[in-house]
Amino acid sequence: METVLSGIRPTGNLHLGNYFGAVQNFIKMQESYNCFFFIADWHSLTTHPTPQDLHNNVTQILAEYLACGIDPEKATLYVQSEVPEIAELYLLLNMNAYVGELERTTTFKDKVRAQPENVNAGLLTYPVLQTADIIIHKATKVPVGKDQEQNVEIARKYARRFNQMYNVDCFPEPMPFNFGENLVKIPGLDGSGKMGKSEGNGIFLYEDAESIRKKVMRAVTDAGPQAPNSEVSEPIQNLFTIMKSVSQPDTLQYFTEAYANCTIRYGDLKKQLAEDIIAFTTPFKQKIEDIKANKKYLHDVVQLGTHKARESASKTLQEVRSVIGFRQW
Ligand code: AMP
């Protein structure tokens, strides 16, 4: 069975884009792959969270993934910082990672632009830690969006470099994994582009009904269809795209027809969409709250994930140590 690995950044709550674009696929993947999903709390230190925020963010995102249906028995769901083997592999890989090539990665250059006051060494070696995350379990498939493909390419390069340097076949080369035929892209409600954390336009699974209503009612629209069967503008198409994900098919059909015959009222469309998003997210919100309140369950989930992840990681690390030339004393 092939091994799939995906990291989860513990920054911010899950929004509809994350759910339909990633988490929903994870739930399916765990049925047919050997899945490792981890909360990347070491990675999150590059932006210097406070200790309280760090812990709360990890707890929140863990609860959110569990509420969505990640099954800790089927998949290995773990917290990165609980698995010290990853840090050791990161250290070893750093010896064969060159500063010049790391400085040229797009994600590093973007970060230097975004936070010039905090260009720390962790940011520079972020792709090395990502490589360690992936190859410590000998994962061959990494579900990533387009923006992350370069980092999987770097992981392939470091895996290959290690194999060549020691003339071994220790690490398989990981590949970007497009699960499902068409990747869903959930748009924002601000007229264009995608829903995203950095775009600040998310509608969250954990959000209050009132706040969801406000966001949807503020969504950008246009002057309305000018003639029957006219082309749908981007902001309106965005509302329909979200509706397609959360509403009943007959609701979508009703508003699509109303648009085509020019009887649509955007106020009605938004009201319906808001209520459908709320109906969709409310059960998740409830589950997230229940899980967060159940400290014993969270503790057990983390213990189980740590055990499974360390079992896999320590096997690889033993092999790596021996290949490099460390011997047992
Ligand atoms: P992020 O934490 O923003 O990097 O998002 C994590 C993952 O969620 C991404 O790699 C995508 O697979 C997915 N995702 C984020 N935003 C969207 C979106 N608007 N539409 C579809 N998928 C998304």
Tab-separated table of C-alpha atoms in Angstrom, residues 15-324:
chain	number	residue	atom	x	y	z
A	15	HIS	CA	-12.389	27.310	5.932
A	16	LEU	CA	-14.668	25.957	3.216
A	17	GLY	CA	-11.763	25.990	0.735
A	18	ASN	CA	-9.647	23.774	2.996
A	19	TYR	CA	-12.579	21.447	3.538
A	20	PHE	CA	-13.624	20.936	-0.080
A	21	GLY	CA	-10.134	21.290	-1.532
A	22	ALA	CA	-8.172	19.132	0.887
A	23	VAL	CA	-9.769	17.607	3.988
A	24	GLN	CA	-12.608	15.916	2.136
A	25	ASN	CA	-9.986	14.140	0.025
A	26	PHE	CA	-7.989	13.108	3.098
A	27	ILE	CA	-11.093	11.374	4.439
A	28	LYS	CA	-11.326	9.357	1.224
A	29	MET	CA	-7.563	8.716	1.015
A	30	GLN	CA	-7.381	7.175	4.482
A	31	GLU	CA	-9.563	4.331	3.187
A	32	SER	CA	-7.121	3.185	0.524
A	33	TYR	CA	-3.645	4.504	1.407
A	34	ASN	CA	-1.250	4.313	4.304
A	35	CYS	CA	-1.840	7.932	5.362
A	36	PHE	CA	0.278	10.117	7.625
A	37	PHE	CA	-1.263	13.467	8.533
A	38	PHE	CA	0.723	15.654	10.889
A	39	ILE	CA	0.318	19.019	12.537
A	40	ALA	CA	3.371	21.025	11.570
A	41	ASP	CA	3.989	22.847	14.835
A	42	TRP	CA	7.768	23.121	14.335
A	43	HIS	CA	7.158	24.752	10.970
A	44	SER	CA	4.794	27.243	12.583
A	45	LEU	CA	7.622	28.562	14.823
A	46	THR	CA	9.056	30.496	11.871
A	47	THR	CA	6.444	33.168	12.616
A	48	HIS	CA	7.083	33.193	16.416
A	49	PRO	CA	3.685	32.342	17.973
A	50	THR	CA	3.296	32.852	21.727
A	51	PRO	CA	3.402	29.631	23.806
A	52	GLN	CA	-0.314	29.903	24.554
A	53	ASP	CA	-1.231	30.471	20.912
A	54	LEU	CA	0.981	27.600	19.791
A	55	HIS	CA	-0.782	25.122	22.071
A	56	ASN	CA	-4.278	26.457	21.374
A	57	ASN	CA	-3.728	26.408	17.621
A	58	VAL	CA	-2.534	22.806	17.648
A	59	THR	CA	-5.501	21.728	19.794
A	60	GLN	CA	-7.971	23.589	17.598
A	61	ILE	CA	-6.722	22.211	14.302
A	62	LEU	CA	-6.476	18.700	15.719
A	63	ALA	CA	-10.101	18.920	16.873
A	64	GLU	CA	-11.149	20.307	13.488
A	65	TYR	CA	-9.541	17.501	11.511
A	66	LEU	CA	-11.041	14.876	13.814
A	67	ALA	CA	-14.455	16.524	13.539
A	68	CYS	CA	-14.192	16.371	9.745
A	69	GLY	CA	-13.666	12.626	9.887
A	70	ILE	CA	-9.938	11.903	9.966
A	71	ASP	CA	-9.888	8.557	11.697
A	72	PRO	CA	-6.844	8.185	13.994
A	73	GLU	CA	-7.155	4.404	13.778
A	74	LYS	CA	-7.065	4.332	9.971
A	75	ALA	CA	-4.602	7.171	9.361
A	76	THR	CA	-1.602	8.135	11.475
A	77	LEU	CA	-2.530	11.556	12.820
A	78	TYR	CA	0.315	13.071	14.817
A	79	VAL	CA	1.927	16.230	16.113
A	80	GLN	CA	5.327	16.878	14.485
A	81	SER	CA	7.072	17.994	17.692
A	82	GLU	CA	6.218	14.681	19.382
A	83	VAL	CA	8.450	12.841	16.914
A	84	PRO	CA	12.111	13.756	17.624
A	85	GLU	CA	13.325	11.425	14.853
A	86	ILE	CA	12.184	14.061	12.352
A	87	ALA	CA	14.493	16.656	13.936
A	88	GLU	CA	17.448	14.304	13.736
A	89	LEU	CA	16.831	13.540	10.067
A	90	TYR	CA	16.464	17.299	9.444
A	91	LEU	CA	19.887	17.878	11.025
A	92	LEU	CA	21.464	15.163	8.895
A	93	LEU	CA	19.843	16.406	5.677
A	94	ASN	CA	21.004	19.967	6.382
A	95	MET	CA	24.580	18.817	5.830
A	96	ASN	CA	23.788	18.118	2.182
A	97	ALA	CA	21.517	21.111	1.572
A	98	TYR	CA	23.210	24.134	0.042
A	99	VAL	CA	22.456	27.678	1.114
A	100	GLY	CA	22.444	28.910	-2.505
A	101	GLU	CA	19.762	26.502	-3.643
A	102	LEU	CA	17.630	27.192	-0.559
A	103	GLU	CA	17.854	30.948	-1.143
A	104	ARG	CA	16.481	30.438	-4.646
A	105	THR	CA	13.235	28.678	-3.608
A	106	THR	CA	10.109	30.665	-4.395
A	107	THR	CA	8.525	30.155	-0.984
A	108	PHE	CA	11.666	31.523	0.730
A	109	LYS	CA	11.795	34.543	-1.570
A	110	ASP	CA	8.095	35.203	-0.886
A	111	LYS	CA	8.702	35.053	2.868
A	112	VAL	CA	11.667	37.422	2.651
A	113	ARG	CA	9.377	39.898	0.944
A	114	ALA	CA	6.509	39.307	3.395
A	115	GLN	CA	8.526	39.451	6.653
A	116	PRO	CA	11.861	41.202	5.982
A	117	GLU	CA	12.267	41.811	9.719
A	118	ASN	CA	12.266	38.082	10.483
A	119	VAL	CA	14.302	36.167	7.905
A	120	ASN	CA	15.381	33.381	10.253
A	121	ALA	CA	17.404	30.272	9.392
A	122	GLY	CA	14.299	28.137	9.982
A	123	LEU	CA	12.662	29.870	7.019
A	124	LEU	CA	15.669	29.180	4.826
A	125	THR	CA	15.771	25.499	5.751
A	126	TYR	CA	11.990	25.054	5.723
A	127	PRO	CA	12.213	22.798	2.632
A	128	VAL	CA	14.793	20.618	4.412
A	129	LEU	CA	12.418	20.071	7.324
A	130	GLN	CA	9.651	19.394	4.816
A	131	THR	CA	11.880	16.815	3.156
A	132	ALA	CA	12.530	15.145	6.515
A	133	ASP	CA	8.762	15.139	7.202
A	134	ILE	CA	8.115	13.314	3.947
A	135	ILE	CA	10.979	10.881	3.626
A	136	ILE	CA	11.090	9.806	7.266
A	137	HIS	CA	8.045	7.654	6.408
A	138	LYS	CA	9.292	6.905	2.877
A	139	ALA	CA	6.128	8.530	1.569
A	140	THR	CA	5.686	8.413	-2.204
A	141	LYS	CA	2.655	10.666	-2.514
A	142	VAL	CA	2.259	14.188	-1.191
A	143	PRO	CA	-1.081	15.952	-1.753
A	144	VAL	CA	-0.169	19.553	-2.554
A	145	GLY	CA	-1.535	22.592	-4.282
A	146	LYS	CA	0.297	24.148	-7.237
A	147	ASP	CA	2.197	26.584	-4.990
A	148	GLN	CA	3.843	23.758	-3.069
A	149	GLU	CA	5.002	21.663	-6.009
A	150	GLN	CA	8.479	23.189	-5.935
A	151	ASN	CA	8.951	22.005	-2.366
A	152	VAL	CA	8.104	18.405	-3.304
A	153	GLU	CA	10.626	18.785	-6.117
A	154	ILE	CA	13.221	19.774	-3.501
A	155	ALA	CA	12.298	16.742	-1.400
A	156	ARG	CA	12.865	14.569	-4.473
A	157	LYS	CA	16.240	16.176	-5.011
A	158	TYR	CA	17.396	15.619	-1.417
A	159	ALA	CA	16.111	12.039	-1.380
A	160	ARG	CA	18.006	11.375	-4.624
A	161	ARG	CA	21.118	13.158	-3.369
A	162	PHE	CA	21.224	11.018	-0.226
A	163	ASN	CA	20.792	7.816	-2.219
A	164	GLN	CA	23.533	8.806	-4.680
A	165	MET	CA	25.958	10.052	-2.066
A	166	TYR	CA	25.910	6.771	-0.191
A	167	ASN	CA	25.091	4.603	-3.175
A	168	VAL	CA	21.991	3.176	-1.523
A	169	ASP	CA	18.312	2.899	-2.343
A	170	CYS	CA	17.115	4.188	0.990
A	171	PHE	CA	14.500	6.768	-0.014
A	172	PRO	CA	11.862	6.561	-2.737
A	173	GLU	CA	11.263	9.871	-4.535
A	174	PRO	CA	8.013	11.468	-3.404
A	175	MET	CA	5.587	12.726	-6.052
A	176	PRO	CA	2.921	15.452	-5.875
A	177	PHE	CA	-0.439	13.744	-5.564
A	178	ASN	CA	-3.539	15.033	-7.281
A	179	PHE	CA	-6.278	13.039	-5.668
A	180	GLY	CA	-9.524	12.964	-7.616
A	181	GLU	CA	-10.086	14.116	-11.155
A	182	ASN	CA	-10.942	17.780	-10.806
A	183	LEU	CA	-9.615	19.676	-7.860
A	184	VAL	CA	-12.335	21.924	-6.447
A	185	LYS	CA	-11.351	25.527	-5.998
A	186	ILE	CA	-13.553	27.429	-3.597
A	187	PRO	CA	-13.626	31.144	-4.444
A	188	GLY	CA	-13.801	34.040	-2.030
A	189	LEU	CA	-16.886	36.202	-1.654
A	190	ASP	CA	-14.958	39.346	-2.500
A	191	GLY	CA	-15.485	39.137	-6.232
A	192	SER	CA	-12.442	37.271	-7.431
A	193	GLY	CA	-9.701	34.839	-6.509
A	194	LYS	CA	-9.791	31.961	-4.093
A	195	MET	CA	-10.877	31.648	-0.517
A	196	GLY	CA	-7.743	31.568	1.589
A	197	LYS	CA	-6.101	32.268	4.902
A	198	SER	CA	-3.779	34.919	3.590
A	199	GLU	CA	-6.578	36.410	1.485
A	200	GLY	CA	-8.512	37.011	4.730
A	201	ASN	CA	-11.816	36.051	3.091
A	202	GLY	CA	-12.490	32.672	4.694
A	203	ILE	CA	-15.797	31.248	5.846
A	204	PHE	CA	-14.866	28.862	8.603
A	205	LEU	CA	-16.325	25.546	9.733
A	206	TYR	CA	-16.057	26.886	13.284
A	207	GLU	CA	-17.785	30.182	12.546
A	208	ASP	CA	-20.933	31.574	14.246
A	209	ALA	CA	-24.133	31.601	12.201
A	210	GLU	CA	-24.481	35.371	12.556
A	211	SER	CA	-20.992	36.022	11.316
A	212	ILE	CA	-21.539	33.719	8.310
A	213	ARG	CA	-24.760	35.591	7.454
A	214	LYS	CA	-22.931	38.915	7.587
A	215	LYS	CA	-20.107	37.719	5.337
A	216	VAL	CA	-22.435	36.240	2.747
A	217	MET	CA	-24.758	39.259	2.689
A	218	ARG	CA	-21.711	41.475	2.057
A	219	ALA	CA	-20.569	39.340	-0.907
A	220	VAL	CA	-19.791	41.271	-4.074
A	221	THR	CA	-22.439	41.013	-6.826
A	222	ASP	CA	-23.129	42.821	-10.095
A	223	ALA	CA	-25.980	44.830	-11.663
A	224	GLY	CA	-27.943	41.668	-12.482
A	225	PRO	CA	-28.478	39.735	-15.719
A	226	GLN	CA	-29.140	42.200	-18.557
A	227	ALA	CA	-30.664	39.697	-20.970
A	228	PRO	CA	-31.924	36.102	-20.814
A	229	ASN	CA	-29.162	33.480	-20.769
A	230	SER	CA	-26.425	36.092	-20.517
A	231	GLU	CA	-22.976	35.144	-19.348
A	232	VAL	CA	-22.524	34.922	-15.578
A	233	SER	CA	-19.991	37.396	-14.152
A	234	GLU	CA	-17.199	36.174	-11.868
A	235	PRO	CA	-18.654	37.345	-8.520
A	236	ILE	CA	-21.976	35.668	-9.257
A	237	GLN	CA	-20.294	32.546	-10.547
A	238	ASN	CA	-18.431	32.433	-7.230
A	239	LEU	CA	-21.714	32.391	-5.309
A	240	PHE	CA	-22.957	29.574	-7.531
A	241	THR	CA	-19.710	27.628	-7.049
A	242	ILE	CA	-20.060	27.732	-3.276
A	243	MET	CA	-23.750	26.903	-3.591
A	244	LYS	CA	-22.864	23.843	-5.640
A	245	SER	CA	-20.776	22.557	-2.728
A	246	VAL	CA	-23.113	23.245	0.189
A	247	SER	CA	-26.686	23.410	-1.157
A	248	GLN	CA	-29.174	20.871	-2.454
A	249	PRO	CA	-29.062	20.359	-6.245
A	250	ASP	CA	-32.612	21.715	-6.666
A	251	THR	CA	-31.648	24.952	-4.893
A	252	LEU	CA	-28.774	25.453	-7.310
A	253	GLN	CA	-31.043	24.650	-10.218
A	254	TYR	CA	-33.713	27.100	-8.998
A	255	PHE	CA	-31.270	30.030	-8.842
A	256	THR	CA	-29.483	29.060	-12.061
A	257	GLU	CA	-32.828	29.164	-13.872
A	258	ALA	CA	-33.791	32.404	-12.156
A	259	TYR	CA	-30.536	33.913	-13.414
A	260	ALA	CA	-31.132	32.626	-16.945
A	261	ASN	CA	-34.629	34.124	-17.126
A	262	CYS	CA	-33.606	37.359	-15.357
A	263	THR	CA	-35.927	36.945	-12.368
A	264	ILE	CA	-33.118	36.383	-9.892
A	265	ARG	CA	-32.877	38.546	-6.762
A	266	TYR	CA	-29.381	38.492	-5.373
A	267	GLY	CA	-30.701	39.192	-1.864
A	268	ASP	CA	-32.657	35.929	-1.988
A	269	LEU	CA	-29.699	34.060	-3.423
A	270	LYS	CA	-27.450	35.266	-0.616
A	271	LYS	CA	-30.000	34.537	2.120
A	272	GLN	CA	-30.406	31.005	0.857
A	273	LEU	CA	-26.664	30.511	0.476
A	274	ALA	CA	-26.000	31.803	4.004
A	275	GLU	CA	-28.569	29.404	5.502
A	276	ASP	CA	-27.164	26.486	3.498
A	277	ILE	CA	-23.601	27.249	4.617
A	278	ILE	CA	-24.818	27.441	8.215
A	279	ALA	CA	-26.679	24.126	7.867
A	280	PHE	CA	-23.524	22.616	6.435
A	281	THR	CA	-21.070	23.961	9.040
A	282	THR	CA	-23.175	23.713	12.237
A	283	PRO	CA	-22.664	19.960	12.780
A	284	PHE	CA	-18.898	20.454	12.343
A	285	LYS	CA	-18.860	23.337	14.799
A	286	GLN	CA	-20.707	21.233	17.358
A	287	LYS	CA	-18.339	18.296	16.900
A	288	ILE	CA	-15.261	20.538	17.161
A	289	GLU	CA	-16.551	21.895	20.470
A	290	ASP	CA	-17.297	18.410	21.818
A	291	ILE	CA	-13.843	17.140	20.880
A	292	LYS	CA	-12.065	20.146	22.391
A	293	ALA	CA	-13.961	19.590	25.634
A	294	ASN	CA	-12.857	15.952	25.733
A	295	LYS	CA	-9.244	16.272	26.889
A	296	LYS	CA	-8.913	12.540	27.500
A	297	TYR	CA	-9.897	11.742	23.923
A	298	LEU	CA	-7.443	14.305	22.522
A	299	HIS	CA	-4.692	12.933	24.748
A	300	ASP	CA	-5.382	9.380	23.537
A	301	VAL	CA	-5.430	10.463	19.893
A	302	VAL	CA	-2.053	12.192	20.235
A	303	GLN	CA	-0.564	9.224	22.108
A	304	LEU	CA	-1.715	6.799	19.434
A	305	GLY	CA	-0.465	9.036	16.605
A	306	THR	CA	2.899	9.546	18.297
A	307	HIS	CA	3.314	5.817	18.795
A	308	LYS	CA	2.521	4.969	15.173
A	309	ALA	CA	4.590	7.833	13.723
A	310	ARG	CA	7.640	7.092	15.886
A	311	GLU	CA	7.503	3.420	15.041
A	312	SER	CA	7.717	4.260	11.336
A	313	ALA	CA	10.216	7.128	11.773
A	314	SER	CA	12.657	5.277	14.006
A	315	LYS	CA	12.875	2.411	11.524
A	316	THR	CA	13.988	4.822	8.786
A	317	LEU	CA	16.331	6.692	11.069
A	318	GLN	CA	18.124	3.526	12.146
A	319	GLU	CA	18.747	2.733	8.520
A	320	VAL	CA	19.964	6.284	7.819
A	321	ARG	CA	22.361	6.261	10.772
A	322	SER	CA	23.863	3.033	9.642
A	323	VAL	CA	24.201	4.231	6.028
A	324	ILE	CA	25.988	7.412	7.153
